[in-house]
Coordinates of C-alpha atoms in Angstrom, one line a residue:
X29 CA 0.1 0.0 -0.1
X30 CA 1.1 3.5 -1.0
X31 CA 1.7 5.9 2.0
X32 CA -0.3 9.0 1.0
X33 CA 0.9 12.2 1.9
X34 CA 4.2 11.2 2.9
X35 CA 5.5 14.5 3.8
X36 CA 9.2 13.4 4.4
X37 CA 9.4 11.9 1.0
X38 CA 7.9 15.2 -0.4
X39 CA 10.5 17.4 1.4
X40 CA 13.2 15.1 -0.1
X41 CA 12.2 14.9 -3.5
X42 CA 11.0 18.4 -4.1
X43 CA 14.5 20.4 -3.9
X44 CA 15.6 17.7 -6.9
X45 CA 12.8 19.3 -9.3
X46 CA 13.7 22.3 -11.4
X47 CA 11.6 25.4 -10.5
X48 CA 9.0 24.9 -13.4
X49 CA 8.5 21.3 -12.7
X50 CA 7.6 22.0 -9.2
X51 CA 5.1 24.5 -10.7
X52 CA 3.8 21.6 -13.1
X53 CA 3.3 19.3 -10.3
X54 CA 1.5 21.7 -8.4
X55 CA -0.8 22.6 -11.3
X56 CA -1.2 19.1 -12.1
X57 CA -2.7 18.5 -8.6
X58 CA -5.0 21.7 -9.0
X59 CA -6.2 20.4 -12.3
X60 CA -7.5 17.4 -10.7
X61 CA -9.3 19.1 -7.8
X62 CA -10.6 21.9 -10.0
X63 CA -13.8 20.1 -11.3
X64 CA -15.2 19.8 -7.7
X65 CA -15.3 23.4 -7.4
X66 CA -17.2 23.6 -11.0
X67 CA -19.5 21.0 -9.4
X68 CA -20.4 23.3 -6.3
X69 CA -21.0 25.7 -8.2
X70 CA -23.6 24.1 -10.4
X71 CA -24.9 22.9 -7.2
X72 CA -25.4 26.1 -5.3
X73 CA -23.9 29.0 -7.1
X74 CA -21.1 29.7 -4.9
X75 CA -17.6 30.4 -6.1
X76 CA -16.7 31.5 -9.7
X77 CA -15.2 28.8 -11.7
X78 CA -14.4 30.8 -14.7
X79 CA -12.0 33.2 -12.6
X80 CA -10.7 30.1 -11.0
X81 CA -9.9 28.5 -14.4
X82 CA -8.4 31.8 -15.9
X83 CA -5.9 31.6 -12.9
X84 CA -5.1 28.0 -13.5
X85 CA -4.6 28.4 -17.4
X86 CA -2.2 31.4 -16.6
X87 CA -0.2 28.9 -14.5
X88 CA -0.2 26.4 -17.0
X89 CA 0.3 28.8 -20.1
X90 CA 3.4 30.3 -18.0
X91 CA 4.8 26.7 -17.3
X92 CA 4.5 25.8 -20.8
X93 CA 6.3 29.0 -22.1
X94 CA 8.8 28.7 -19.2
X95 CA 7.9 32.3 -18.2
X96 CA 5.6 34.4 -16.5
X97 CA 5.1 38.3 -16.7
X98 CA 5.0 40.5 -13.5
X99 CA 1.9 42.1 -14.2
X100 CA 0.1 38.8 -15.1
X101 CA 1.3 37.0 -11.9
X102 CA 0.4 40.0 -9.8
X103 CA -3.0 40.1 -11.4
X104 CA -3.8 36.6 -11.1
X105 CA -2.3 36.0 -7.5
X106 CA -4.9 38.7 -6.3
X107 CA -7.5 37.1 -7.9
X108 CA -7.1 33.8 -6.5
X109 CA -6.2 35.1 -3.1
X110 CA -9.8 36.9 -3.3
X111 CA -11.4 33.6 -4.5
X112 CA -9.8 32.0 -1.4
X113 CA -11.0 34.7 0.7
X114 CA -14.8 34.2 -0.7
X115 CA -14.4 30.4 0.0
X116 CA -13.7 30.7 3.5
X117 CA -16.4 33.3 4.0
X118 CA -19.0 31.1 2.1
X119 CA -22.0 29.6 3.9
X120 CA -22.1 26.7 1.3
X121 CA -22.3 23.2 2.8
X122 CA -19.5 22.5 0.6
X123 CA -17.2 25.2 1.4
X124 CA -14.3 23.1 2.5
X125 CA -14.2 21.7 -0.6
X126 CA -14.0 25.1 -2.2
X127 CA -11.4 26.4 0.3
X128 CA -8.8 23.4 -0.9
X129 CA -9.8 24.1 -4.7
X130 CA -9.0 28.0 -4.4
X131 CA -6.2 27.2 -2.2
X132 CA -4.4 24.8 -4.5
X133 CA -4.4 26.8 -7.3
X134 CA -3.0 29.7 -5.2
X135 CA -0.1 27.2 -4.2
X136 CA 0.2 26.6 -8.1
X137 CA 0.8 30.4 -8.5
X138 CA 3.4 30.6 -5.9
X139 CA 5.1 27.6 -7.1
X140 CA 5.3 29.3 -10.3
X141 CA 6.4 33.0 -9.0
X142 CA 8.2 32.0 -5.7
X143 CA 10.1 28.9 -6.4
X144 CA 9.8 28.0 -3.0
X145 CA 9.9 24.0 -2.6
X146 CA 7.3 24.3 -0.1
X147 CA 4.3 25.0 -2.3
X148 CA 3.8 22.0 -4.1
X149 CA 3.7 20.3 -0.7
X150 CA 0.8 22.5 0.4
X151 CA -0.8 21.5 -2.9
X152 CA -0.5 18.0 -2.3
X153 CA -2.1 18.5 1.3
X154 CA -5.2 20.5 0.0
X155 CA -5.8 17.5 -2.5
X156 CA -5.1 15.0 0.4
X157 CA -7.8 16.8 2.6
X158 CA -10.3 17.0 0.0
X159 CA -10.3 13.2 -0.8
X160 CA -10.1 12.2 3.0
X161 CA -13.1 14.3 3.5
X162 CA -14.9 12.7 0.7
X163 CA -14.0 9.4 2.2
X164 CA -14.9 10.2 5.8
X165 CA -18.4 11.5 4.6
X166 CA -19.1 8.7 2.3
X167 CA -18.1 6.0 4.8
X168 CA -19.7 8.0 7.7
X169 CA -16.8 7.9 9.8
X170 CA -17.5 9.5 13.0
X171 CA -14.5 12.0 14.0
X172 CA -15.9 14.0 17.1
X173 CA -16.0 13.0 20.7
X174 CA -14.1 10.4 22.8
X175 CA -15.5 7.9 20.2
X176 CA -14.4 9.5 17.2
X177 CA -11.7 7.9 14.9
X178 CA -8.2 9.5 15.1
X179 CA -4.6 9.3 15.3
X180 CA -3.2 6.1 13.4
X181 CA -6.4 4.1 12.9
X182 CA -7.9 7.3 11.2
X183 CA -5.0 7.5 8.9
X184 CA -5.0 3.5 7.9
X185 CA -8.6 3.9 7.5
X186 CA -8.4 6.8 5.0
X187 CA -5.0 5.7 3.4
X188 CA -6.4 2.2 2.6
X189 CA -9.3 3.2 0.7
X190 CA -8.9 2.7 -3.1
X191 CA -9.7 6.3 -4.1
X192 CA -7.0 7.7 -2.0
X193 CA -4.4 5.1 -3.3
X194 CA -5.3 5.8 -6.8
X195 CA -5.0 9.6 -6.4
X196 CA -1.6 9.2 -4.4
X197 CA -0.1 6.8 -7.2
X198 CA -1.0 9.5 -9.7
X199 CA 1.1 12.1 -7.6
X200 CA 3.8 9.6 -7.3
X201 CA 3.6 8.9 -11.1
X202 CA 3.9 12.7 -12.1
X203 CA 6.8 13.1 -9.6
X204 CA 8.9 10.4 -10.8
X205 CA 8.5 11.6 -14.5
X206 CA 9.4 15.1 -13.5
X207 CA 12.5 13.7 -11.6
X208 CA 13.7 12.0 -14.5
X209 CA 13.8 15.4 -16.7
X210 CA 11.9 18.5 -17.2
X211 CA 10.5 19.5 -20.5
X212 CA 7.4 21.7 -21.8
X213 CA 6.3 18.5 -23.6
X214 CA 6.1 16.6 -20.3
X215 CA 4.1 19.5 -18.8
X216 CA 1.7 19.4 -21.8
X217 CA 1.1 15.6 -20.8
X218 CA 0.7 16.2 -17.3
X219 CA -2.1 19.0 -18.0
X220 CA -3.7 16.7 -20.5
X221 CA -3.7 13.8 -18.0
X222 CA -4.5 15.8 -14.9
X223 CA -7.7 17.2 -16.5
X224 CA -8.8 14.0 -17.4
X225 CA -8.0 12.5 -13.9
X226 CA -10.3 14.2 -11.5
X227 CA -9.3 13.3 -7.9
X228 CA -13.1 13.0 -6.8
X229 CA -16.2 11.3 -8.2
X230 CA -18.6 13.5 -9.8
X231 CA -21.2 12.6 -7.0
X232 CA -21.3 15.5 -4.5
X233 CA -21.8 14.1 -1.0
X234 CA -22.6 16.6 1.8
X235 CA -19.8 16.5 4.1
X236 CA -20.4 14.9 7.6
X237 CA -20.5 17.1 11.0
X238 CA -16.9 17.4 10.5
X239 CA -15.0 19.2 13.3
X240 CA -13.0 22.4 12.7
X241 CA -9.5 20.7 12.7
X242 CA -8.2 19.0 9.5
X243 CA -8.3 15.7 8.8
X244 CA -4.3 15.7 8.9
X245 CA -4.7 17.3 12.3
X246 CA -6.9 14.8 13.9
X247 CA -4.5 12.1 12.3
X248 CA -1.8 13.5 14.8
X249 CA -4.2 13.3 17.8
X250 CA -2.9 11.1 20.7
X251 CA -4.6 9.0 23.2
X252 CA -6.8 11.3 25.4
X253 CA -7.0 14.0 22.8
X254 CA -10.3 14.5 20.8
X255 CA -12.2 17.2 18.8
X256 CA -15.6 18.5 19.0

């Protein structure tokens, strides 16, 4: 079984990638999560898929051109930051998915403009949280209170899911290909593949009564700790 969201592995592998390869990896993750944002908009009218897609397209266009202009980057950074703010203030029952879907595009923009190795790792956490939330909601996993699943038991339950294993295998495949050598042609392949491989099923499931803590935080709770 693959170990999803292996942060130590990501921290080890990211510095070895070229900056544009890290941006391509982040944008690939964002493209797989983007469809959930569109489905939420279709369901309740929240969010702005047109603006988010414009920023994601700007990321890919810059990656394929191996450059980005300062004015365009500044505009799209502000645009996606605004969309993140809207997602966090939304009353939609699906707002946590929207938060992940907008934040992951923000991390893609930051990977493009800042060249930091941490941004792709935050992108992976966004996609991990969304997939984990979907699994917990669909399977009715109890997370709150003393009887709530937490720690390694929760991590094992989520990580062993075929849906999580599939998405993680895609990330590792992209990472391995980018590690062997980056090119605009490879980035074009990653883009087309990611757009055809959404991380979440088309079915929208109203999230369970989730606690304020993230799934990753709950996975780090110890005996005697619980969330409300």
